[in-house]
Protein backbone atom coordinates (compact mmCIF):
# COMPACT_ATOMS: atom_id res chain seq x y z
CA UNK A 1 0.00 0.00 0.00
CA UNK A 2 1.32 3.40 -0.96
CA UNK A 3 0.95 5.74 2.06
CA UNK A 4 0.90 8.79 -0.20
CA UNK A 5 -2.01 7.34 -2.17
CA UNK A 6 -4.21 6.75 0.87
CA UNK A 7 -3.44 10.27 2.14
CA UNK A 8 -4.49 11.64 -1.25
CA UNK A 9 -7.71 9.61 -1.23
CA UNK A 10 -8.50 10.70 2.33
CA UNK A 11 -7.89 14.35 1.47
CA UNK A 12 -10.17 14.15 -1.57
CA UNK A 13 -12.94 12.50 0.45
CA UNK A 14 -12.63 15.15 3.17
CA UNK A 15 -12.99 17.88 0.56
CA UNK A 16 -16.00 16.10 -0.94
CA UNK A 17 -17.63 15.90 2.49
CA UNK A 18 -16.87 19.55 3.26
CA UNK A 19 -18.31 20.66 -0.10
CA UNK A 20 -21.55 18.76 0.48
CA UNK A 21 -21.05 16.19 -2.25
CA UNK A 22 -21.43 13.63 0.54
CA UNK A 23 -23.72 15.43 3.03
CA UNK A 24 -24.04 14.57 6.71
CA UNK A 25 -26.25 11.52 7.08
CA UNK A 26 -25.43 10.11 3.67
CA UNK A 27 -23.33 7.04 2.91
CA UNK A 28 -19.98 7.10 1.18
CA UNK A 29 -19.56 4.84 -1.84
CA UNK A 30 -18.69 1.26 -0.95
CA UNK A 31 -15.06 0.18 -0.64
CA UNK A 32 -15.23 -1.51 -4.04
CA UNK A 33 -16.73 1.61 -5.63
CA UNK A 34 -13.99 3.75 -4.11
CA UNK A 35 -11.36 1.32 -5.40
CA UNK A 36 -12.73 1.81 -8.92
CA UNK A 37 -13.13 5.56 -8.48
CA UNK A 38 -9.53 6.15 -7.37
CA UNK A 39 -7.93 3.14 -9.07
CA UNK A 40 -6.39 1.95 -5.81
CA UNK A 41 -6.39 -1.24 -3.75
CA UNK A 42 -8.90 -2.08 -1.04
CA UNK A 43 -6.14 -1.72 1.58
CA UNK A 44 -5.53 1.86 0.41
CA UNK A 45 -9.24 2.68 0.62
CA UNK A 46 -9.50 1.23 4.12
CA UNK A 47 -6.50 3.26 5.30
CA UNK A 48 -8.09 6.42 3.87
CA UNK A 49 -11.40 5.68 5.61
CA UNK A 50 -9.48 5.11 8.87
CA UNK A 51 -8.22 8.69 8.63
CA UNK A 52 -11.79 9.96 8.28
CA UNK A 53 -12.85 7.84 11.26
CA UNK A 54 -10.06 9.29 13.40
CA UNK A 55 -11.24 12.81 12.64
CA UNK A 56 -14.86 12.04 13.47
CA UNK A 57 -16.05 12.63 9.92
CA UNK A 58 -17.57 9.20 9.37
CA UNK A 59 -18.70 6.07 11.19
CA UNK A 60 -18.79 2.46 10.04
CA UNK A 61 -21.93 0.43 10.51
CA UNK A 62 -22.10 -3.27 9.88
CA UNK A 63 -24.31 -4.18 6.93
CA UNK A 64 -25.01 -0.46 6.41
CA UNK A 65 -21.78 1.15 5.23
CA UNK A 66 -19.71 4.23 5.98
CA UNK A 67 -21.96 7.08 7.14
CA UNK A 68 -20.97 10.76 7.07
CA UNK A 69 -21.26 12.14 10.62
CA UNK A 70 -19.76 15.64 10.30
CA UNK A 71 -18.71 18.05 7.57
CA UNK A 72 -15.51 19.15 9.33
CA UNK A 73 -13.03 17.40 11.66
CA UNK A 74 -13.81 17.32 15.36
CA UNK A 75 -11.40 17.79 18.23
CA UNK A 76 -8.50 19.36 16.34
CA UNK A 77 -6.13 18.16 13.69
CA UNK A 78 -5.21 14.58 12.84
CA UNK A 79 -2.08 13.65 10.96
CA UNK A 80 -1.33 10.19 9.60
CA UNK A 81 2.38 9.59 9.11
CA UNK A 82 3.93 6.55 7.48
CA UNK A 83 6.73 8.08 5.40
CA UNK A 84 8.86 11.17 4.81
CA UNK A 85 6.43 12.09 2.03
CA UNK A 86 3.49 12.01 4.45
CA UNK A 87 5.28 14.46 6.73
CA UNK A 88 5.78 16.86 3.82
CA UNK A 89 2.00 16.87 3.30
CA UNK A 90 1.65 18.82 6.57
CA UNK A 91 2.18 21.95 4.50
CA UNK A 92 -1.01 21.20 2.56
CA UNK A 93 -3.20 22.31 5.45
CA UNK A 94 -0.90 24.06 7.94
CA UNK A 95 0.96 27.34 7.81
CA UNK A 96 3.93 28.64 9.76
CA UNK A 97 3.80 31.98 11.61
CA UNK A 98 7.35 32.80 12.69
CA UNK A 99 7.52 34.29 16.19
CA UNK A 100 11.27 34.68 16.66
CA UNK A 101 14.70 33.53 15.50
CA UNK A 102 17.74 33.07 17.70
CA UNK A 103 21.35 32.05 17.15
CA UNK A 104 23.12 30.08 19.86
CA UNK A 105 25.89 27.70 20.80
CA UNK A 106 24.50 24.34 21.94
CA UNK A 107 25.09 23.62 25.61
CA UNK A 108 25.14 20.16 27.17
CA UNK A 109 21.45 20.26 28.09
CA UNK A 110 20.28 21.22 24.59
CA UNK A 111 22.64 18.72 23.02
CA UNK A 112 21.30 15.88 25.17
CA UNK A 113 17.64 16.78 24.58
CA UNK A 114 17.85 17.37 20.84
CA UNK A 115 20.83 15.36 19.66
CA UNK A 116 22.93 18.43 18.83
CA UNK A 117 26.72 18.70 19.14
CA UNK A 118 27.84 20.61 22.28
CA UNK A 119 29.74 23.77 21.41
CA UNK A 120 28.48 23.92 17.81
CA UNK A 121 26.72 27.01 16.41
CA UNK A 122 23.03 26.66 15.53
CA UNK A 123 19.97 28.78 14.86
CA UNK A 124 16.40 28.18 16.01
CA UNK A 125 13.25 29.30 14.19
CA UNK A 126 10.25 29.39 16.54
CA UNK A 127 6.81 29.35 14.94
CA UNK A 128 3.15 28.82 15.58
CA UNK A 129 1.55 26.16 13.36
CA UNK A 130 -1.98 27.09 12.31
CA UNK A 131 -4.69 25.43 10.28
CA UNK A 132 -5.42 27.73 7.34
CA UNK A 133 -9.16 27.11 7.63
CA UNK A 134 -9.26 27.53 11.44
CA UNK A 135 -6.40 29.91 12.36
CA UNK A 136 -7.85 31.17 15.66
CA UNK A 137 -6.55 28.29 17.80
CA UNK A 138 -2.93 27.36 16.93
CA UNK A 139 -2.26 23.67 16.38
CA UNK A 140 1.15 23.83 17.98
CA UNK A 141 4.42 25.60 18.65
CA UNK A 142 7.46 24.40 16.70
CA UNK A 143 11.15 25.12 17.23
CA UNK A 144 13.32 24.10 14.28
CA UNK A 145 17.06 23.79 14.95
CA UNK A 146 19.75 23.68 12.26
CA UNK A 147 23.45 24.42 11.93
CA UNK A 148 24.40 27.98 11.03
CA UNK A 149 25.64 26.71 7.65
CA UNK A 150 21.95 26.71 6.68
CA UNK A 151 21.25 30.29 7.83
CA UNK A 152 20.00 31.36 4.38
CA UNK A 153 16.94 29.18 4.92
CA UNK A 154 15.63 31.59 7.57
CA UNK A 155 14.59 34.15 4.96
CA UNK A 156 13.21 31.39 2.75
CA UNK A 157 11.06 30.25 5.68
CA UNK A 158 9.58 33.75 5.89
CA UNK A 159 8.92 33.83 2.14
CA UNK A 160 7.38 30.34 2.04
CA UNK A 161 5.27 29.85 5.19
CA UNK A 162 3.50 26.89 3.61
CA UNK A 163 6.66 24.80 3.21
CA UNK A 164 8.47 22.84 5.90
CA UNK A 165 11.86 24.30 6.83
CA UNK A 166 13.57 20.95 6.35
CA UNK A 167 12.08 20.83 2.86
CA UNK A 168 13.53 24.26 2.14
CA UNK A 169 16.94 23.06 3.34
CA UNK A 170 16.69 20.13 0.94
CA UNK A 171 15.78 22.37 -1.99
CA UNK A 172 18.26 25.19 -1.32
CA UNK A 173 21.28 23.14 -0.28
CA UNK A 174 20.76 19.99 -2.34
CA UNK A 175 20.36 17.76 0.71
CA UNK A 176 18.04 14.77 1.04
CA UNK A 177 16.24 13.41 4.09
CA UNK A 178 16.73 9.65 4.31
CA UNK A 179 15.28 8.98 7.77
CA UNK A 180 13.45 10.69 10.61
CA UNK A 181 13.90 9.67 14.23
CA UNK A 182 10.78 10.58 16.18
CA UNK A 183 10.19 10.83 19.93
CA UNK A 184 6.69 11.43 21.31
CA UNK A 185 5.80 12.09 24.94
CA UNK A 186 3.09 13.67 27.06
CA UNK A 187 3.77 17.05 28.71
CA UNK A 188 1.95 19.73 30.67
CA UNK A 189 1.77 23.13 29.02
CA UNK A 190 3.81 25.80 30.79
CA UNK A 191 2.15 29.17 31.40
CA UNK A 192 4.23 30.76 28.62
CA UNK A 193 3.46 28.01 26.12
CA UNK A 194 -0.23 28.03 27.04
CA UNK A 195 -0.47 31.76 26.37
CA UNK A 196 1.10 31.35 22.94
CA UNK A 197 -1.20 28.45 22.07
CA UNK A 198 -4.32 30.05 23.60
CA UNK A 199 -4.71 27.09 25.91
CA UNK A 200 -4.96 26.54 29.65
CA UNK A 201 -1.73 26.51 31.66
CA UNK A 202 -1.02 23.07 33.08
CA UNK A 203 -3.27 21.33 30.58
CA UNK A 204 -2.00 18.19 28.79
CA UNK A 205 0.03 18.47 25.63
CA UNK A 206 1.93 16.31 23.18
CA UNK A 207 5.62 16.95 22.50
CA UNK A 208 7.16 15.55 19.32
CA UNK A 209 10.90 15.75 18.61
CA UNK A 210 11.98 14.80 15.10
CA UNK A 211 15.59 14.40 14.01
CA UNK A 212 16.01 14.61 10.22
CA UNK A 213 18.96 12.59 8.95
CA UNK A 214 20.75 12.14 5.66
CA UNK A 215 21.69 8.77 4.19
CA UNK A 216 25.04 8.74 6.01
CA UNK A 217 23.32 9.44 9.33
CA UNK A 218 24.36 13.10 9.55
CA UNK A 219 21.84 15.32 11.31
CA UNK A 220 20.28 17.88 8.96
CA UNK A 221 17.84 19.52 11.38
CA UNK A 222 15.73 18.92 14.48
CA UNK A 223 12.16 20.03 15.16
CA UNK A 224 10.54 20.18 18.59
CA UNK A 225 6.77 20.69 18.53
CA UNK A 226 4.26 21.01 21.36
CA UNK A 227 0.55 20.47 20.62
CA UNK A 228 -2.40 21.02 22.98
CA UNK A 229 -3.86 17.56 23.52
CA UNK A 230 -7.27 18.44 22.06
CA UNK A 231 -5.97 19.90 18.80
CA UNK A 232 -3.73 17.23 17.35
CA UNK A 233 -3.84 13.47 16.89
CA UNK A 234 -0.85 11.55 15.56
CA UNK A 235 -1.87 8.44 13.62
CA UNK A 236 0.65 5.75 12.72
CA UNK A 237 0.25 2.35 11.12
CA UNK A 238 2.35 -0.69 11.97
CA UNK A 239 2.53 -3.64 9.63
CA UNK A 240 3.70 -7.16 10.33
CA UNK A 241 7.21 -7.94 9.12
CA UNK A 242 6.75 -11.04 6.98
CA UNK A 243 10.45 -11.56 6.29
CA UNK A 244 11.89 -14.91 7.45
CA UNK A 245 12.96 -15.01 11.10
XYZ file of C-alpha atoms in Angstrom:
245
model
C 0.000 0.000 0.000
C 1.325 3.404 -0.963
C 0.948 5.743 2.057
C 0.903 8.792 -0.202
C -2.013 7.341 -2.168
C -4.210 6.753 0.871
C -3.440 10.267 2.142
C -4.490 11.638 -1.250
C -7.713 9.605 -1.230
C -8.496 10.702 2.334
C -7.894 14.353 1.470
C -10.169 14.151 -1.569
C -12.938 12.500 0.451
C -12.631 15.149 3.174
C -12.988 17.875 0.558
C -15.998 16.096 -0.938
C -17.634 15.900 2.491
C -16.875 19.554 3.263
C -18.308 20.661 -0.099
C -21.552 18.760 0.478
C -21.050 16.187 -2.249
C -21.432 13.635 0.540
C -23.723 15.432 3.031
C -24.038 14.574 6.709
C -26.255 11.521 7.080
C -25.431 10.106 3.666
C -23.334 7.037 2.911
C -19.981 7.096 1.182
C -19.556 4.835 -1.844
C -18.687 1.256 -0.951
C -15.055 0.175 -0.644
C -15.227 -1.515 -4.037
C -16.729 1.606 -5.626
C -13.985 3.754 -4.106
C -11.359 1.318 -5.400
C -12.730 1.806 -8.918
C -13.129 5.561 -8.479
C -9.528 6.146 -7.369
C -7.929 3.143 -9.073
C -6.392 1.946 -5.811
C -6.389 -1.235 -3.753
C -8.898 -2.079 -1.043
C -6.138 -1.723 1.580
C -5.528 1.855 0.413
C -9.242 2.684 0.621
C -9.502 1.226 4.124
C -6.500 3.261 5.303
C -8.085 6.420 3.869
C -11.396 5.678 5.614
C -9.484 5.107 8.867
C -8.224 8.690 8.629
C -11.789 9.964 8.281
C -12.849 7.838 11.258
C -10.060 9.286 13.403
C -11.239 12.813 12.635
C -14.864 12.043 13.473
C -16.053 12.634 9.918
C -17.573 9.197 9.371
C -18.697 6.070 11.190
C -18.791 2.462 10.041
C -21.933 0.428 10.514
C -22.098 -3.272 9.882
C -24.311 -4.180 6.929
C -25.013 -0.461 6.405
C -21.780 1.150 5.228
C -19.710 4.231 5.980
C -21.955 7.076 7.138
C -20.967 10.758 7.070
C -21.259 12.143 10.617
C -19.761 15.644 10.299
C -18.715 18.054 7.570
C -15.514 19.150 9.335
C -13.032 17.405 11.662
C -13.809 17.322 15.365
C -11.395 17.795 18.229
C -8.502 19.356 16.340
C -6.125 18.157 13.688
C -5.212 14.578 12.845
C -2.077 13.647 10.955
C -1.333 10.192 9.601
C 2.382 9.586 9.112
C 3.930 6.554 7.479
C 6.731 8.081 5.399
C 8.860 11.167 4.812
C 6.432 12.093 2.026
C 3.493 12.012 4.447
C 5.276 14.462 6.728
C 5.777 16.859 3.822
C 2.000 16.872 3.304
C 1.647 18.823 6.567
C 2.175 21.952 4.497
C -1.014 21.203 2.558
C -3.203 22.313 5.453
C -0.904 24.060 7.941
C 0.956 27.343 7.810
C 3.929 28.641 9.760
C 3.796 31.980 11.610
C 7.355 32.799 12.694
C 7.518 34.290 16.187
C 11.268 34.677 16.662
C 14.697 33.529 15.496
C 17.743 33.073 17.700
C 21.349 32.048 17.154
C 23.119 30.082 19.865
C 25.888 27.698 20.798
C 24.499 24.338 21.938
C 25.092 23.623 25.613
C 25.144 20.164 27.169
C 21.448 20.265 28.090
C 20.276 21.220 24.588
C 22.642 18.716 23.022
C 21.299 15.884 25.174
C 17.637 16.776 24.576
C 17.847 17.374 20.841
C 20.833 15.362 19.660
C 22.934 18.432 18.830
C 26.719 18.703 19.145
C 27.838 20.606 22.277
C 29.736 23.772 21.411
C 28.485 23.923 17.806
C 26.717 27.006 16.409
C 23.026 26.660 15.531
C 19.969 28.780 14.860
C 16.402 28.180 16.010
C 13.253 29.304 14.192
C 10.252 29.393 16.544
C 6.812 29.351 14.941
C 3.153 28.820 15.575
C 1.555 26.164 13.364
C -1.979 27.086 12.314
C -4.691 25.429 10.275
C -5.423 27.725 7.339
C -9.155 27.111 7.631
C -9.257 27.528 11.436
C -6.401 29.911 12.363
C -7.853 31.174 15.663
C -6.551 28.289 17.797
C -2.928 27.356 16.931
C -2.264 23.667 16.382
C 1.155 23.827 17.977
C 4.424 25.601 18.654
C 7.456 24.403 16.695
C 11.148 25.123 17.228
C 13.325 24.096 14.282
C 17.059 23.793 14.954
C 19.747 23.683 12.261
C 23.452 24.424 11.935
C 24.401 27.985 11.028
C 25.637 26.712 7.645
C 21.946 26.705 6.675
C 21.254 30.287 7.827
C 19.998 31.361 4.384
C 16.945 29.182 4.916
C 15.628 31.589 7.569
C 14.593 34.151 4.963
C 13.210 31.386 2.751
C 11.064 30.251 5.678
C 9.577 33.754 5.886
C 8.922 33.825 2.142
C 7.379 30.344 2.038
C 5.273 29.850 5.194
C 3.496 26.887 3.605
C 6.664 24.797 3.208
C 8.472 22.843 5.899
C 11.855 24.301 6.830
C 13.565 20.948 6.349
C 12.085 20.835 2.858
C 13.531 24.264 2.137
C 16.943 23.062 3.335
C 16.687 20.126 0.940
C 15.781 22.372 -1.988
C 18.262 25.187 -1.324
C 21.279 23.136 -0.276
C 20.761 19.995 -2.340
C 20.360 17.762 0.709
C 18.036 14.775 1.039
C 16.243 13.407 4.088
C 16.731 9.651 4.308
C 15.283 8.982 7.768
C 13.446 10.691 10.606
C 13.903 9.672 14.232
C 10.777 10.584 16.184
C 10.185 10.830 19.932
C 6.686 11.434 21.313
C 5.796 12.092 24.935
C 3.087 13.673 27.055
C 3.772 17.046 28.706
C 1.947 19.726 30.675
C 1.769 23.135 29.022
C 3.808 25.805 30.785
C 2.155 29.170 31.396
C 4.228 30.763 28.620
C 3.464 28.012 26.118
C -0.228 28.026 27.045
C -0.469 31.764 26.369
C 1.097 31.353 22.938
C -1.200 28.452 22.074
C -4.316 30.053 23.601
C -4.714 27.091 25.912
C -4.964 26.542 29.654
C -1.732 26.514 31.660
C -1.016 23.075 33.083
C -3.271 21.326 30.579
C -2.003 18.186 28.788
C 0.034 18.474 25.635
C 1.933 16.307 23.185
C 5.624 16.947 22.501
C 7.163 15.545 19.315
C 10.895 15.753 18.614
C 11.978 14.799 15.097
C 15.588 14.405 14.005
C 16.008 14.611 10.224
C 18.963 12.588 8.953
C 20.752 12.143 5.658
C 21.687 8.769 4.193
C 25.043 8.737 6.015
C 23.322 9.443 9.333
C 24.358 13.102 9.552
C 21.836 15.316 11.310
C 20.280 17.885 8.961
C 17.838 19.518 11.382
C 15.728 18.924 14.478
C 12.160 20.026 15.161
C 10.536 20.182 18.587
C 6.765 20.685 18.530
C 4.256 21.014 21.362
C 0.547 20.472 20.625
C -2.401 21.023 22.982
C -3.861 17.558 23.520
C -7.271 18.441 22.065
C -5.966 19.898 18.797
C -3.729 17.228 17.345
C -3.845 13.467 16.890
C -0.852 11.547 15.558
C -1.866 8.441 13.621
C 0.652 5.745 12.716
C 0.250 2.354 11.116
C 2.354 -0.691 11.973
C 2.526 -3.641 9.626
C 3.698 -7.158 10.325
C 7.210 -7.942 9.119
C 6.753 -11.040 6.977
C 10.450 -11.564 6.290
C 11.890 -14.906 7.449
C 12.964 -15.011 11.104
